[in-house]
Amino acid sequence: EADIYQTPRYLVIGTGKKITLECSQTMGHDKMYWYQQDPGMELHLIHYSYGVNSTEKGDLSSESTVSRIRTEHFPLTLESARPSHTSQYLCASSEPGPPAGNTIYFGEGSWLTVV
Amino acid sequence: GNSVTQMEGPVTLSEEAFLTINCTYTATGYPSLFWYVQYPGEGLQLLLKATKADDKGSNKGFEATYRKETTSFHLEKGSVQVSDSAVYFCALASGGSYIPTFGRGTSLIVHP
């Protein structure tokens, strides 16, 4: 079982509110990722990190920001939520390489609804 | 760059039918290959993986073989169940600075 945790699992907030989605992993992985996904659809990479103090934007433009102050923690923040941000957000981390094989582990996801 | 192409869905089957979901890839170097499964309302779970050419990954009756010569990693199951209904994602990952690459997902619907 993967040791990667996301909170909250479900969140309904009003437009204009600031929110932070938390993600923590206890596997000591350097690489971590945030994906945005509509139900059952393709994954869109919005942020990733190679390690502490490293953050990069992904393929999909996002108004969110991330930080990586500790290896185990990779929170995602929306300063001002809008209805267009309604989606599922998936956090993931990956193993460093051979022999582990770079396996990617996912959290259970955070469902955000902005009303 | 790296890319993964998997067959579009939905794939609709009757219970006990044979399943194949095609996946092909392009990659730099020697990536590891994965199949993930996503049940409704949940995150992605690792289904199986293969880390080098000719390896076969298997789990819960599903199998996939890493074919370097055809750059493929097709998912198969001999007899599907209703509980296998989910979205399946093919993926590859390399070391170094490479970011994991996912296919678009294939929805599987199994009818009783």
PDB file of C-alpha atoms in Angstrom:
ATOM      1  CA  GLU A   1       0.000   0.000   0.000  1.00  0.00           C
ATOM      2  CA  ALA A   2       1.147   3.514  -0.804  1.00  0.00           C
ATOM      3  CA  ASP A   3       1.917   5.874   2.059  1.00  0.00           C
ATOM      4  CA  ILE A   4       0.700   9.070   0.471  1.00  0.00           C
ATOM      5  CA  TYR A   5      -2.111  11.050   2.012  1.00  0.00           C
ATOM      6  CA  GLN A   6      -4.294  13.877   0.828  1.00  0.00           C
ATOM      7  CA  THR A   7      -6.594  16.125   2.823  1.00  0.00           C
ATOM      8  CA  PRO A   8      -9.314  17.124   2.557  1.00  0.00           C
ATOM      9  CA  ARG A   9     -10.934  14.358   0.489  1.00  0.00           C
ATOM     10  CA  TYR A  10     -13.956  16.497  -0.288  1.00  0.00           C
ATOM     11  CA  LEU A  11     -14.326  20.257  -0.091  1.00  0.00           C
ATOM     12  CA  VAL A  12     -17.097  22.653  -1.117  1.00  0.00           C
ATOM     13  CA  ILE A  13     -16.143  26.320  -0.925  1.00  0.00           C
ATOM     14  CA  GLY A  14     -17.400  29.661  -2.151  1.00  0.00           C
ATOM     15  CA  THR A  15     -15.934  31.680  -5.001  1.00  0.00           C
ATOM     16  CA  GLY A  16     -13.023  33.875  -3.992  1.00  0.00           C
ATOM     17  CA  LYS A  17     -11.944  31.766  -1.020  1.00  0.00           C
ATOM     18  CA  LYS A  18      -8.360  30.693  -0.492  1.00  0.00           C
ATOM     19  CA  ILE A  19      -7.771  26.969  -0.104  1.00  0.00           C
ATOM     20  CA  THR A  20      -4.824  24.674   0.458  1.00  0.00           C
ATOM     21  CA  LEU A  21      -4.874  21.009  -0.479  1.00  0.00           C
ATOM     22  CA  GLU A  22      -2.450  19.021   1.635  1.00  0.00           C
ATOM     23  CA  CYS A  23      -0.319  16.122   0.438  1.00  0.00           C
ATOM     24  CA  SER A  24       2.138  14.128   2.507  1.00  0.00           C
ATOM     25  CA  GLN A  25       4.165  11.008   1.805  1.00  0.00           C
ATOM     26  CA  THR A  26       6.233   8.925   4.194  1.00  0.00           C
ATOM     27  CA  MET A  27       8.300   7.069   1.586  1.00  0.00           C
ATOM     28  CA  GLY A  28      11.107   9.639   1.333  1.00  0.00           C
ATOM     29  CA  HIS A  29      10.500  10.213  -2.376  1.00  0.00           C
ATOM     30  CA  ASP A  30      12.146  13.247  -3.926  1.00  0.00           C
ATOM     31  CA  LYS A  31       9.819  13.538  -6.922  1.00  0.00           C
ATOM     32  CA  MET A  32       6.252  14.644  -6.274  1.00  0.00           C
ATOM     33  CA  TYR A  33       3.421  15.699  -8.580  1.00  0.00           C
ATOM     34  CA  TRP A  34      -0.005  17.308  -8.692  1.00  0.00           C
ATOM     35  CA  TYR A  35      -2.490  16.282 -11.352  1.00  0.00           C
ATOM     36  CA  GLN A  36      -5.904  17.699 -12.162  1.00  0.00           C
ATOM     37  CA  GLN A  37      -8.494  15.252 -13.448  1.00  0.00           C
ATOM     38  CA  ASP A  38     -12.146  15.440 -14.399  1.00  0.00           C
ATOM     39  CA  PRO A  39     -13.988  12.200 -13.473  1.00  0.00           C
ATOM     40  CA  GLY A  40     -12.612   9.262 -15.434  1.00  0.00           C
ATOM     41  CA  MET A  41     -10.767  11.491 -17.861  1.00  0.00           C
ATOM     42  CA  GLU A  42      -7.087  11.979 -18.663  1.00  0.00           C
ATOM     43  CA  LEU A  43      -4.627  13.297 -16.102  1.00  0.00           C
ATOM     44  CA  HIS A  44      -3.259  16.807 -16.492  1.00  0.00           C
ATOM     45  CA  LEU A  45       0.047  17.556 -14.778  1.00  0.00           C
ATOM     46  CA  ILE A  46      -0.146  20.983 -13.132  1.00  0.00           C
ATOM     47  CA  HIS A  47       2.920  21.027 -10.839  1.00  0.00           C
ATOM     48  CA  TYR A  48       5.892  18.870  -9.961  1.00  0.00           C
ATOM     49  CA  SER A  49       8.951  18.927  -7.751  1.00  0.00           C
ATOM     50  CA  TYR A  50      12.321  17.201  -7.903  1.00  0.00           C
ATOM     51  CA  GLY A  51      12.950  17.745  -4.214  1.00  0.00           C
ATOM     52  CA  VAL A  52      13.128  20.338  -1.463  1.00  0.00           C
ATOM     53  CA  ASN A  53      12.970  23.927  -2.779  1.00  0.00           C
ATOM     54  CA  SER A  54      12.246  22.678  -6.308  1.00  0.00           C
ATOM     55  CA  THR A  55       8.888  23.448  -7.947  1.00  0.00           C
ATOM     56  CA  GLU A  56       7.999  23.458 -11.639  1.00  0.00           C
ATOM     57  CA  LYS A  57       4.841  24.137 -13.617  1.00  0.00           C
ATOM     58  CA  GLY A  58       3.365  21.237 -15.528  1.00  0.00           C
ATOM     59  CA  ASP A  59       1.765  20.898 -18.928  1.00  0.00           C
ATOM     60  CA  LEU A  60      -1.576  22.398 -17.924  1.00  0.00           C
ATOM     61  CA  SER A  61      -1.612  26.040 -16.972  1.00  0.00           C
ATOM     62  CA  SER A  62      -2.976  26.449 -13.480  1.00  0.00           C
ATOM     63  CA  GLU A  63      -3.665  29.382 -11.204  1.00  0.00           C
ATOM     64  CA  SER A  64      -2.580  27.308  -8.234  1.00  0.00           C
ATOM     65  CA  THR A  65       0.816  27.446  -6.551  1.00  0.00           C
ATOM     66  CA  VAL A  66       2.844  24.837  -4.693  1.00  0.00           C
ATOM     67  CA  SER A  67       5.700  24.755  -2.200  1.00  0.00           C
ATOM     68  CA  ARG A  68       8.208  22.100  -1.152  1.00  0.00           C
ATOM     69  CA  ILE A  69       9.864  23.055   2.093  1.00  0.00           C
ATOM     70  CA  ARG A  70      10.087  19.485   3.372  1.00  0.00           C
ATOM     71  CA  THR A  71      10.613  16.284   1.428  1.00  0.00           C
ATOM     72  CA  GLU A  72       7.408  14.706   2.713  1.00  0.00           C
ATOM     73  CA  HIS A  73       5.066  17.659   2.186  1.00  0.00           C
ATOM     74  CA  PHE A  74       3.813  19.176  -1.096  1.00  0.00           C
ATOM     75  CA  PRO A  75       0.794  21.431  -0.557  1.00  0.00           C
ATOM     76  CA  LEU A  76      -1.184  23.076  -3.360  1.00  0.00           C
ATOM     77  CA  THR A  77      -2.799  26.484  -2.836  1.00  0.00           C
ATOM     78  CA  LEU A  78      -5.483  28.383  -4.708  1.00  0.00           C
ATOM     79  CA  GLU A  79      -5.483  32.044  -3.653  1.00  0.00           C
ATOM     80  CA  SER A  80      -8.938  32.778  -5.042  1.00  0.00           C
ATOM     81  CA  ALA A  81     -11.086  29.824  -6.007  1.00  0.00           C
ATOM     82  CA  ARG A  82     -13.413  29.968  -9.020  1.00  0.00           C
ATOM     83  CA  PRO A  83     -16.056  27.543 -10.318  1.00  0.00           C
ATOM     84  CA  SER A  84     -13.667  26.601 -13.149  1.00  0.00           C
ATOM     85  CA  HIS A  85     -11.367  25.093 -10.479  1.00  0.00           C
ATOM     86  CA  THR A  86     -13.983  22.453  -9.667  1.00  0.00           C
ATOM     87  CA  SER A  87     -12.212  19.147 -10.262  1.00  0.00           C
ATOM     88  CA  GLN A  88     -10.383  16.264  -8.643  1.00  0.00           C
ATOM     89  CA  TYR A  89      -6.777  16.927  -7.638  1.00  0.00           C
ATOM     90  CA  LEU A  90      -4.422  13.971  -7.361  1.00  0.00           C
ATOM     91  CA  CYS A  91      -1.092  14.061  -5.585  1.00  0.00           C
ATOM     92  CA  ALA A  92       1.601  11.513  -6.436  1.00  0.00           C
ATOM     93  CA  SER A  93       5.216  10.668  -5.740  1.00  0.00           C
ATOM     94  CA  SER A  94       7.677   8.369  -7.482  1.00  0.00           C
ATOM     95  CA  GLU A  95      10.576   6.134  -6.579  1.00  0.00           C
ATOM     96  CA  PRO A  96      14.072   7.225  -7.618  1.00  0.00           C
ATOM     97  CA  GLY A  97      14.876   4.527 -10.188  1.00  0.00           C
ATOM     98  CA  PRO A  98      16.480   1.112 -10.572  1.00  0.00           C
ATOM     99  CA  PRO A  99      15.962  -1.331  -9.093  1.00  0.00           C
ATOM    100  CA  ALA A 100      12.716   0.122  -7.748  1.00  0.00           C
ATOM    101  CA  GLY A 101      11.575   0.998 -11.244  1.00  0.00           C
ATOM    102  CA  ASN A 102      10.314   4.548 -10.732  1.00  0.00           C
ATOM    103  CA  THR A 103       6.907   3.361  -9.506  1.00  0.00           C
ATOM    104  CA  ILE A 104       4.429   6.207  -9.098  1.00  0.00           C
ATOM    105  CA  TYR A 105       2.160   6.211  -6.039  1.00  0.00           C
ATOM    106  CA  PHE A 106      -1.047   8.201  -5.818  1.00  0.00           C
ATOM    107  CA  GLY A 107      -3.065   9.610  -2.983  1.00  0.00           C
ATOM    108  CA  GLU A 108      -6.814   9.059  -2.903  1.00  0.00           C
ATOM    109  CA  GLY A 109      -7.521  12.474  -4.379  1.00  0.00           C
ATOM    110  CA  SER A 110      -9.147  15.696  -3.241  1.00  0.00           C
ATOM    111  CA  TRP A 111     -12.501  16.577  -4.759  1.00  0.00           C
ATOM    112  CA  LEU A 112     -12.928  20.334  -4.910  1.00  0.00           C
ATOM    113  CA  THR A 113     -16.248  22.007  -5.711  1.00  0.00           C
ATOM    114  CA  VAL A 114     -16.359  25.788  -5.975  1.00  0.00           C
ATOM    115  CA  VAL A 115     -19.834  27.317  -5.817  1.00  0.00           C
TER     116      VAL A 115
ATOM    117  CA  GLY B   1       9.926  13.305 -25.765  1.00  0.00           C
ATOM    118  CA  ASN B   2       8.118  10.446 -24.087  1.00  0.00           C
ATOM    119  CA  SER B   3       4.553   9.559 -25.025  1.00  0.00           C
ATOM    120  CA  VAL B   4       1.964   6.857 -24.347  1.00  0.00           C
ATOM    121  CA  THR B   5      -0.906   5.953 -26.668  1.00  0.00           C
ATOM    122  CA  GLN B   6      -3.682   3.664 -25.506  1.00  0.00           C
ATOM    123  CA  MET B   7      -6.857   2.588 -27.192  1.00  0.00           C
ATOM    124  CA  GLU B   8      -9.872   4.774 -26.774  1.00  0.00           C
ATOM    125  CA  GLY B   9     -12.842   3.568 -24.849  1.00  0.00           C
ATOM    126  CA  PRO B  10     -15.231   2.759 -23.649  1.00  0.00           C
ATOM    127  CA  VAL B  11     -14.580  -0.927 -24.011  1.00  0.00           C
ATOM    128  CA  THR B  12     -17.792  -2.817 -23.296  1.00  0.00           C
ATOM    129  CA  LEU B  13     -17.676  -6.552 -22.572  1.00  0.00           C
ATOM    130  CA  SER B  14     -19.847  -9.263 -21.142  1.00  0.00           C
ATOM    131  CA  GLU B  15     -18.737 -11.017 -17.981  1.00  0.00           C
ATOM    132  CA  GLU B  16     -16.144 -13.782 -18.601  1.00  0.00           C
ATOM    133  CA  ALA B  17     -15.058 -12.266 -21.928  1.00  0.00           C
ATOM    134  CA  PHE B  18     -11.391 -11.831 -22.857  1.00  0.00           C
ATOM    135  CA  LEU B  19      -9.954  -8.350 -22.426  1.00  0.00           C
ATOM    136  CA  THR B  20      -7.199  -6.582 -24.342  1.00  0.00           C
ATOM    137  CA  ILE B  21      -6.394  -2.902 -23.924  1.00  0.00           C
ATOM    138  CA  ASN B  22      -3.642  -1.788 -26.264  1.00  0.00           C
ATOM    139  CA  CYS B  23      -0.812   0.490 -25.161  1.00  0.00           C
ATOM    140  CA  THR B  24       2.179   1.648 -27.188  1.00  0.00           C
ATOM    141  CA  TYR B  25       4.886   4.076 -26.171  1.00  0.00           C
ATOM    142  CA  THR B  26       7.817   6.159 -27.318  1.00  0.00           C
ATOM    143  CA  ALA B  27      10.555   6.860 -24.823  1.00  0.00           C
ATOM    144  CA  THR B  28      14.145   7.873 -24.358  1.00  0.00           C
ATOM    145  CA  GLY B  29      16.275   5.235 -22.728  1.00  0.00           C
ATOM    146  CA  TYR B  30      14.824   2.235 -20.902  1.00  0.00           C
ATOM    147  CA  PRO B  31      11.671   3.212 -19.046  1.00  0.00           C
ATOM    148  CA  SER B  32       9.595   1.211 -16.624  1.00  0.00           C
ATOM    149  CA  LEU B  33       6.032   0.542 -17.767  1.00  0.00           C
ATOM    150  CA  PHE B  34       2.893   0.480 -15.662  1.00  0.00           C
ATOM    151  CA  TRP B  35      -0.831  -0.125 -15.705  1.00  0.00           C
ATOM    152  CA  TYR B  36      -2.948   1.750 -13.202  1.00  0.00           C
ATOM    153  CA  VAL B  37      -6.627   1.254 -12.420  1.00  0.00           C
ATOM    154  CA  GLN B  38      -9.025   3.916 -11.195  1.00  0.00           C
ATOM    155  CA  TYR B  39     -12.381   3.016  -9.683  1.00  0.00           C
ATOM    156  CA  PRO B  40     -15.083   5.700  -9.532  1.00  0.00           C
ATOM    157  CA  GLY B  41     -14.343   8.424  -7.006  1.00  0.00           C
ATOM    158  CA  GLU B  42     -10.890   7.122  -6.155  1.00  0.00           C
ATOM    159  CA  GLY B  43      -7.252   7.796  -6.966  1.00  0.00           C
ATOM    160  CA  LEU B  44      -5.110   5.624  -9.232  1.00  0.00           C
ATOM    161  CA  GLN B  45      -3.902   2.270  -7.939  1.00  0.00           C
ATOM    162  CA  LEU B  46      -0.933   0.428  -9.354  1.00  0.00           C
ATOM    163  CA  LEU B  47      -2.198  -2.702 -11.097  1.00  0.00           C
ATOM    164  CA  LEU B  48       1.051  -4.113 -12.455  1.00  0.00           C
ATOM    165  CA  LYS B  49       4.432  -3.055 -13.725  1.00  0.00           C
ATOM    166  CA  ALA B  50       7.460  -4.215 -15.727  1.00  0.00           C
ATOM    167  CA  THR B  51      10.880  -2.673 -15.413  1.00  0.00           C
ATOM    168  CA  LYS B  52      12.760  -4.174 -18.365  1.00  0.00           C
ATOM    169  CA  ALA B  53      12.212  -5.714 -21.776  1.00  0.00           C
ATOM    170  CA  ASP B  54      10.428  -9.108 -21.852  1.00  0.00           C
ATOM    171  CA  ASP B  55       9.311  -8.767 -18.229  1.00  0.00           C
ATOM    172  CA  LYS B  56       5.717  -9.769 -17.602  1.00  0.00           C
ATOM    173  CA  GLY B  57       3.763  -7.934 -14.946  1.00  0.00           C
ATOM    174  CA  SER B  58       0.745  -9.672 -13.462  1.00  0.00           C
ATOM    175  CA  ASN B  59      -1.820  -9.054 -10.749  1.00  0.00           C
ATOM    176  CA  LYS B  60      -5.442 -10.075 -10.068  1.00  0.00           C
ATOM    177  CA  GLY B  61      -5.590 -12.063 -13.330  1.00  0.00           C
ATOM    178  CA  PHE B  62      -4.321  -9.158 -15.427  1.00  0.00           C
ATOM    179  CA  GLU B  63      -1.083  -9.471 -17.406  1.00  0.00           C
ATOM    180  CA  ALA B  64       1.085  -7.274 -19.592  1.00  0.00           C
ATOM    181  CA  THR B  65       4.433  -7.984 -21.257  1.00  0.00           C
ATOM    182  CA  TYR B  66       7.087  -5.320 -21.918  1.00  0.00           C
ATOM    183  CA  ARG B  67       7.781  -5.643 -25.661  1.00  0.00           C
ATOM    184  CA  LYS B  68      10.708  -3.451 -26.624  1.00  0.00           C
ATOM    185  CA  GLU B  69      10.684  -4.527 -30.284  1.00  0.00           C
ATOM    186  CA  THR B  70       7.093  -3.343 -30.763  1.00  0.00           C
ATOM    187  CA  THR B  71       7.219  -0.665 -28.001  1.00  0.00           C
ATOM    188  CA  SER B  72       4.048  -2.090 -26.518  1.00  0.00           C
ATOM    189  CA  PHE B  73       2.619  -3.049 -23.139  1.00  0.00           C
ATOM    190  CA  HIS B  74      -0.864  -4.395 -23.824  1.00  0.00           C
ATOM    191  CA  LEU B  75      -3.091  -5.265 -20.881  1.00  0.00           C
ATOM    192  CA  GLU B  76      -4.914  -8.620 -20.983  1.00  0.00           C
ATOM    193  CA  LYS B  77      -7.249 -10.615 -18.801  1.00  0.00           C
ATOM    194  CA  GLY B  78      -8.697 -13.982 -19.690  1.00  0.00           C
ATOM    195  CA  SER B  79     -12.088 -13.596 -18.011  1.00  0.00           C
ATOM    196  CA  VAL B  80     -13.355 -10.205 -16.857  1.00  0.00           C
ATOM    197  CA  GLN B  81     -15.778  -9.629 -14.008  1.00  0.00           C
ATOM    198  CA  VAL B  82     -18.281  -6.863 -13.385  1.00  0.00           C
ATOM    199  CA  SER B  83     -15.994  -5.655 -10.594  1.00  0.00           C
ATOM    200  CA  ASP B  84     -13.258  -4.952 -13.179  1.00  0.00           C
ATOM    201  CA  SER B  85     -15.301  -2.036 -14.503  1.00  0.00           C
ATOM    202  CA  ALA B  86     -13.000   0.973 -14.106  1.00  0.00           C
ATOM    203  CA  VAL B  87     -10.698   3.283 -16.034  1.00  0.00           C
ATOM    204  CA  TYR B  88      -7.273   1.853 -16.912  1.00  0.00           C
ATOM    205  CA  PHE B  89      -4.193   4.014 -17.498  1.00  0.00           C
ATOM    206  CA  CYS B  90      -0.970   2.949 -19.174  1.00  0.00           C
ATOM    207  CA  ALA B  91       2.133   4.858 -18.036  1.00  0.00           C
ATOM    208  CA  LEU B  92       5.892   4.986 -18.346  1.00  0.00           C
ATOM    209  CA  ALA B  93       8.545   6.433 -16.079  1.00  0.00           C
ATOM    210  CA  SER B  94      12.286   6.917 -16.311  1.00  0.00           C
ATOM    211  CA  GLY B  95      14.875   8.038 -13.845  1.00  0.00           C
ATOM    212  CA  GLY B  96      16.724  11.333 -13.780  1.00  0.00           C
ATOM    213  CA  SER B  97      14.729  14.413 -14.638  1.00  0.00           C
ATOM    214  CA  TYR B  98      11.991  12.621 -16.580  1.00  0.00           C
ATOM    215  CA  ILE B  99       8.389  13.113 -15.551  1.00  0.00           C
ATOM    216  CA  PRO B 100       6.010  10.118 -15.674  1.00  0.00           C
ATOM    217  CA  THR B 101       3.916   9.981 -18.826  1.00  0.00           C
ATOM    218  CA  PHE B 102       0.333   8.679 -18.815  1.00  0.00           C
ATOM    219  CA  GLY B 103      -2.017   7.595 -21.548  1.00  0.00           C
ATOM    220  CA  ARG B 104      -5.476   9.138 -21.757  1.00  0.00           C
ATOM    221  CA  GLY B 105      -7.154   6.240 -19.995  1.00  0.00           C
ATOM    222  CA  THR B 106      -9.517   3.544 -21.267  1.00  0.00           C
ATOM    223  CA  SER B 107     -12.879   3.025 -19.656  1.00  0.00           C
ATOM    224  CA  LEU B 108     -13.898  -0.624 -19.250  1.00  0.00           C
ATOM    225  CA  ILE B 109     -17.548  -1.520 -18.704  1.00  0.00           C
ATOM    226  CA  VAL B 110     -18.379  -5.136 -17.932  1.00  0.00           C
ATOM    227  CA  HIS B 111     -22.013  -6.246 -18.107  1.00  0.00           C
ATOM    228  CA  PRO B 112     -23.389  -9.258 -16.180  1.00  0.00           C
TER     229      PRO B 112
END
